[in-house]
Tab-separated table of C-alpha atoms in Angstrom:
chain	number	residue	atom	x	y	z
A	806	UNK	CA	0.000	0.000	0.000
A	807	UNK	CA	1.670	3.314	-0.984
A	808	UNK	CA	0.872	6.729	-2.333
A	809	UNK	CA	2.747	9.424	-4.264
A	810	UNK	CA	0.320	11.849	-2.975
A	811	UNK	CA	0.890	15.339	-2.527
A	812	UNK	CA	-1.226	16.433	1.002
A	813	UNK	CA	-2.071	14.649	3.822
A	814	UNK	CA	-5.855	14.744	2.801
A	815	UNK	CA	-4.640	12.679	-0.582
A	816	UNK	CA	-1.906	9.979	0.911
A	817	UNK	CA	-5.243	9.075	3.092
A	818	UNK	CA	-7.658	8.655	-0.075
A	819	UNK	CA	-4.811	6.708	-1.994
A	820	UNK	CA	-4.191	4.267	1.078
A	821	UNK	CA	-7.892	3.856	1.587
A	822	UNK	CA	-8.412	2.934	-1.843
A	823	UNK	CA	-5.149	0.661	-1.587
A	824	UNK	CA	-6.873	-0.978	1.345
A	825	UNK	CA	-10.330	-1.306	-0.388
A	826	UNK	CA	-8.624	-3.278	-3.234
A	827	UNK	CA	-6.885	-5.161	-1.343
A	828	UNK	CA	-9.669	-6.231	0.610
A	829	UNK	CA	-11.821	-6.786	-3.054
A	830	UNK	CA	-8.853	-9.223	-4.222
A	831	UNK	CA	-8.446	-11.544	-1.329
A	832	UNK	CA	-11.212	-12.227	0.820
A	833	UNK	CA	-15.115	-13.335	-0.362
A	834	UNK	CA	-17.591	-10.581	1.528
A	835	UNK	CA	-20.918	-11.532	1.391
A	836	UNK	CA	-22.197	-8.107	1.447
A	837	UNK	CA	-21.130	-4.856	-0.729
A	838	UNK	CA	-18.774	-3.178	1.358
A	839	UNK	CA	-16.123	-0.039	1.498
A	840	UNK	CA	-14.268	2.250	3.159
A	841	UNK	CA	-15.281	5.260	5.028
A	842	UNK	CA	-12.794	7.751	5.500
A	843	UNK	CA	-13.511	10.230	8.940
A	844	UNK	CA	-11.492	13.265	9.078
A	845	UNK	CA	-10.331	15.100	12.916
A	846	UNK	CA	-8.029	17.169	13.850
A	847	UNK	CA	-5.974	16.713	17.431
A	848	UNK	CA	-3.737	20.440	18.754
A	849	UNK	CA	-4.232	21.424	14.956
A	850	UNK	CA	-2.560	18.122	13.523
A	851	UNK	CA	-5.023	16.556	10.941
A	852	UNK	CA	-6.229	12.920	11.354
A	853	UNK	CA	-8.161	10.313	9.430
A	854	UNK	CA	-10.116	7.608	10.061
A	855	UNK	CA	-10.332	5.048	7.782
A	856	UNK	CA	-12.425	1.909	8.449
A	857	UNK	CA	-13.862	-0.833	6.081
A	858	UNK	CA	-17.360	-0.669	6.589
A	859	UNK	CA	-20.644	-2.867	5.117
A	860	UNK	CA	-23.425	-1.093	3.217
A	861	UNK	CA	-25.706	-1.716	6.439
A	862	UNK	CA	-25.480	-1.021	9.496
A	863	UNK	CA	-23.628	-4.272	10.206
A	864	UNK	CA	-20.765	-4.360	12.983
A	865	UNK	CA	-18.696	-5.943	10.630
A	866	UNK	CA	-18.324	-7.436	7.229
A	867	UNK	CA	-19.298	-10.803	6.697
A	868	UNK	CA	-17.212	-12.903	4.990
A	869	UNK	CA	-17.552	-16.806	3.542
A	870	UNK	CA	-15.931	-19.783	4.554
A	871	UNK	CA	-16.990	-22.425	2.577
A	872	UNK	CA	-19.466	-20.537	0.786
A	873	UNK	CA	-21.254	-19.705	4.402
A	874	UNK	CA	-21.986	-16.321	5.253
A	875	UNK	CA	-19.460	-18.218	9.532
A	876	UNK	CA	-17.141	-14.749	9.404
A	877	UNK	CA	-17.275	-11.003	10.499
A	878	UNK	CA	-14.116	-8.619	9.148
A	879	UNK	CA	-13.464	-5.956	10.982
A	880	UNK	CA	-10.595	-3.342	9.566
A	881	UNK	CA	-9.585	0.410	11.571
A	882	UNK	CA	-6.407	2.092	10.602
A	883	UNK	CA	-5.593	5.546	12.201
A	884	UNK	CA	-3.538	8.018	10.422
A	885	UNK	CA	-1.568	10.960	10.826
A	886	UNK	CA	1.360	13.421	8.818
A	887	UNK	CA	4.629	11.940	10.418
A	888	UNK	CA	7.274	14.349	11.871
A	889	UNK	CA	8.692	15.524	9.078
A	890	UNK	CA	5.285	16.352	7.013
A	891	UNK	CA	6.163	14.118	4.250
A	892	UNK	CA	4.911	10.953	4.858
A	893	UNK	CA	1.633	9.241	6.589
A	894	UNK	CA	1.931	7.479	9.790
A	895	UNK	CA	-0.331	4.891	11.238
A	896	UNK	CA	-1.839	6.244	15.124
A	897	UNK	CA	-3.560	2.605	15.120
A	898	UNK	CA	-4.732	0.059	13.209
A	899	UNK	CA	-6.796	-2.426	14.501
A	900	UNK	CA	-7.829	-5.848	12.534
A	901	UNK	CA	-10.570	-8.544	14.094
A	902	UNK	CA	-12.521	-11.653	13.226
A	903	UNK	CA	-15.944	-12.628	14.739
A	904	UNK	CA	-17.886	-15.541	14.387
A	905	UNK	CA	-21.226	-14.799	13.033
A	906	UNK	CA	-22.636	-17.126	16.266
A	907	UNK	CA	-21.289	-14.432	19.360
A	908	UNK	CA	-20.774	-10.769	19.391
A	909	UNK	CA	-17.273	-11.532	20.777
A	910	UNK	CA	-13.931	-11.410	18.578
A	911	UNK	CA	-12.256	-14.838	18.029
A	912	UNK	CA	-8.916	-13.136	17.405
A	913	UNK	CA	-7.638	-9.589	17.536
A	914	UNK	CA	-4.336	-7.836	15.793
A	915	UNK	CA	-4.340	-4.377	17.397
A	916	UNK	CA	-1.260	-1.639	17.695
A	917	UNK	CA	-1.796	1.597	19.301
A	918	UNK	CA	1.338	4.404	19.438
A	919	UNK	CA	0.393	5.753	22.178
A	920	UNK	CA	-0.130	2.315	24.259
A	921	UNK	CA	2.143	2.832	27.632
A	922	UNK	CA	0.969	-0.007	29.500
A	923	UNK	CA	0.501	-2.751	27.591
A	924	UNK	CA	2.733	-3.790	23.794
A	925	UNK	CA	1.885	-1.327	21.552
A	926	UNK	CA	0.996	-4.215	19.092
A	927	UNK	CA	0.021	-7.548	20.150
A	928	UNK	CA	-2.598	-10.125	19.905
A	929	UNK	CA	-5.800	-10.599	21.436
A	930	UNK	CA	-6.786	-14.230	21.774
A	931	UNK	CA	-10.670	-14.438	23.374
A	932	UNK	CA	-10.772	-17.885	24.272
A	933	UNK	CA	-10.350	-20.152	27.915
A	934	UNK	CA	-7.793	-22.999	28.989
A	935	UNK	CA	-8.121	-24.251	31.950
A	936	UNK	CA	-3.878	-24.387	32.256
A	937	UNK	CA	-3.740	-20.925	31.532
A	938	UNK	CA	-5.740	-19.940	34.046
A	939	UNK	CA	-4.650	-21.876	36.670
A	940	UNK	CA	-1.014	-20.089	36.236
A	941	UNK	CA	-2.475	-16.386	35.722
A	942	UNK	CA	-3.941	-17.019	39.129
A	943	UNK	CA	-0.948	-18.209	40.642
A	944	UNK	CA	1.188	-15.458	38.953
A	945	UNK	CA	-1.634	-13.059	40.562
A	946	UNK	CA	-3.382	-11.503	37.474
A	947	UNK	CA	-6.194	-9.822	38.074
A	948	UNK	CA	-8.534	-11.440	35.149
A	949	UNK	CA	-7.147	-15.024	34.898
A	950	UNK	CA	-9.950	-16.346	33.145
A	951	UNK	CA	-9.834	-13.837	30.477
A	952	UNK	CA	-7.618	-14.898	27.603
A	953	UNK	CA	-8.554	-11.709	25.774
A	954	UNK	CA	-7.113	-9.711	28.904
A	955	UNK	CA	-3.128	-10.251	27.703
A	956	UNK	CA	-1.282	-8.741	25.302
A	957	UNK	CA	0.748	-10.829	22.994
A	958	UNK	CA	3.274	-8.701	21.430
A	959	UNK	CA	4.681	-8.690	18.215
A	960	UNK	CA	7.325	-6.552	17.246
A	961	UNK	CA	6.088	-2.850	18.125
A	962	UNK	CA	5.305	0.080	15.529
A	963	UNK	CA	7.850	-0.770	13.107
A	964	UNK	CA	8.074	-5.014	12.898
A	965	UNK	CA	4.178	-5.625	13.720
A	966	UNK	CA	2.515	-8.062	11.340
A	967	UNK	CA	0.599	-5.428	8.855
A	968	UNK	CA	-3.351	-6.304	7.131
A	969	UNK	CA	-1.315	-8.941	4.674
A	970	UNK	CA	-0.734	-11.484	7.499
A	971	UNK	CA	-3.860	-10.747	9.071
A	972	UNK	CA	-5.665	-11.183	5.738
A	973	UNK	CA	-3.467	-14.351	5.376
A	974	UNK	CA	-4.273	-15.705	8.460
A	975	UNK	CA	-7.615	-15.694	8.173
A	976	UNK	CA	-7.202	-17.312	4.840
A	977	UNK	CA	-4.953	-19.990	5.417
A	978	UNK	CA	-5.531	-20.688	8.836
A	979	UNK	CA	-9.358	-19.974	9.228
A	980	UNK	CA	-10.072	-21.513	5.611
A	981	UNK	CA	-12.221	-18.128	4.612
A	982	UNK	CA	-12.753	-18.268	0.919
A	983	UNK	CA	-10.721	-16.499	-1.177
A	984	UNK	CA	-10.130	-14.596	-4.827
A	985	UNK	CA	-8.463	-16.649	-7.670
A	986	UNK	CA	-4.452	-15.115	-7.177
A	987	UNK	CA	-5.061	-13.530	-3.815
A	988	UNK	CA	-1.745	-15.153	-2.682
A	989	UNK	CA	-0.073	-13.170	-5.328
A	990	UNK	CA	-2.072	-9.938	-4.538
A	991	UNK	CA	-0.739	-9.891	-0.537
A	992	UNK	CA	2.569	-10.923	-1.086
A	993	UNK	CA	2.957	-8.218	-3.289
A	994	UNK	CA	0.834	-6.047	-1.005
A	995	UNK	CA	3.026	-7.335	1.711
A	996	UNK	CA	6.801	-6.401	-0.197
A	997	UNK	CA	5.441	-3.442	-0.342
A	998	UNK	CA	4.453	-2.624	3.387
A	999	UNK	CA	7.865	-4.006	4.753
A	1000	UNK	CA	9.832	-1.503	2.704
A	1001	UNK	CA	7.832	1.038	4.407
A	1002	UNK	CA	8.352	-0.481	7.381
A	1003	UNK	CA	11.708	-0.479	6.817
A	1004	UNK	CA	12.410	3.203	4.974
A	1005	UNK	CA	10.587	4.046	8.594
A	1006	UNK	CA	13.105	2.228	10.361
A	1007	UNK	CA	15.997	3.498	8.347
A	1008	UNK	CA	14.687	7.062	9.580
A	1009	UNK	CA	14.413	6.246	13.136
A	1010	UNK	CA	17.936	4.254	13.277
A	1011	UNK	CA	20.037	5.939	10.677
A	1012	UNK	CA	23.221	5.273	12.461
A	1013	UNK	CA	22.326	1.478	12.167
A	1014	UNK	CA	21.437	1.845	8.312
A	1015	UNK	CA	24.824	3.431	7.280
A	1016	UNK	CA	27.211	1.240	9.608
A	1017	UNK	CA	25.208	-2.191	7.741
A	1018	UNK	CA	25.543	-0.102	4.384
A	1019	UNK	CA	29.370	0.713	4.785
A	1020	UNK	CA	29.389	-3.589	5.767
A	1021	UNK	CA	27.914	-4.173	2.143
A	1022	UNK	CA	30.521	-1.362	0.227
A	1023	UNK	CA	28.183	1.297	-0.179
A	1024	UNK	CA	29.795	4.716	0.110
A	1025	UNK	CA	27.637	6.628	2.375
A	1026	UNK	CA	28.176	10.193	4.358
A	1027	UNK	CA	25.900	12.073	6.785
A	1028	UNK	CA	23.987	15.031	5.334
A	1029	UNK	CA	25.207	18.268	6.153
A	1030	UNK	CA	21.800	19.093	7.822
A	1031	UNK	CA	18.753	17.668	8.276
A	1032	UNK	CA	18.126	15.907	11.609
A	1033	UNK	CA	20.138	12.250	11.427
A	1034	UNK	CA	19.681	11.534	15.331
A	1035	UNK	CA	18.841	8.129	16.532
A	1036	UNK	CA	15.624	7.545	17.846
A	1037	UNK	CA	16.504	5.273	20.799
A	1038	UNK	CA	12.114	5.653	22.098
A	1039	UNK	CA	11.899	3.375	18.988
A	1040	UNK	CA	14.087	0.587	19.995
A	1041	UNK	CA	13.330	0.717	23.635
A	1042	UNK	CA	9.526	0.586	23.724
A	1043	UNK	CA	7.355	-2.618	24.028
């Protein structure tokens, strides 16, 4: 998902449409769908909204596994300009698949930037084991019948899993039926959302990113301006 976009109002309509086709070329909705695009603004910074949403008034979209309408798709990504202006950053994103039998999510993919006391992306499992519980207890948790109450995480802002391996997941492991070359369609989806991820990385770590360059023979010297600082909050936080 990418956009050469201009303003911050047009990287959001290119990566919603990005989102809606990849959505389109994957997964089997049952319903006409797409995605609704809700515009804020937080201390004068603009923000968007955008959410894949069903025609009705439904919670989520359903989606077919073997040609049953079993599934509900839920998809919320949060956006904002980044630091420098230039590019679009993601304030949260949150992915989720119900069974159409209970209002409850089976499984959960969730990252939030501003998370402090919990992963700022993890899993959500809501399910019981009776072996799980037994140790949350002893280890004192507060909700030890709860799967849903921990946090699994999984690599923080820039190595989370991104809509791809959700979409893939729910796919391969949940046997929802799928487009003819949707394989093709998210890996390529996918390539394209880890060089983000890791053009974002470059940016936060460029100290790292020239000492592995100079490894390979690459010639490389720090700008003459321009801010090149390390950003250690990026390694450090959960």
């Amino acid at each position: 998902m990418t956009s050469g976009a201009d303003t911050f109002e047009d990287r959001v309509t290119a990566f919603a449409r990005d989102v809606s086709d990849l959505i389109a070329r994957t997964v089997v909705p049952s319903e006409p769908c797409g995605i609704q695009i809700t515009s804020s603004e937080n201390n004068g910074q603009p923000r968007a909204l955008v959410e894949l949403r069903p025609d009705t008034d439904a919670r989520y979209v359903t989606v077919r596994i073997g040609g049953n309408d079993a599934a509900g798709l839920t998809v919320r990504i949060g956006c904002r300009p980044d630091s420098s202006g230039r590019y679009m950053a993601a304030t949260e994103s949150a992915f989720a698949i119900y069974s159409t039998l209970d209002r409850t999510p089976l499984f959960r993919l969730d990252y939030r930037e501003a998370m402090r006391s919990a992963p700022s992306s993890h899993w959500q499992v809501h399910a019981e084991r009776g072996a799980l519980s037994n140790l949350l207890t002893i280890g004192g948790h507060n909700r030890p019948h709860n799967l849903a109450a921990l946090h699994i995480p999984v690599g923080g802002a820039r190595l989370r899993p991104g809509l791809e391996d959700f979409l893939q997941f729910v796919i391969d492991e949940l046997g929802a039926d799928s487009r003819e070359g949707w394989r093709d369609v998210l890996n390529e989806s996918r390539a394209t959302w880890r060089r983000r991820q890791i053009a974002s990385a470059v940016r936060d770590v460029p100290d790292e990113a020239v000492r592995v360059l100079r490894l390979l023979g690459y010639s490389v010297e720090p700008p003459g301006s321009g801010d090149g600082r390390t950003r250690d909050d990026t390694l450090y936080k959960w």
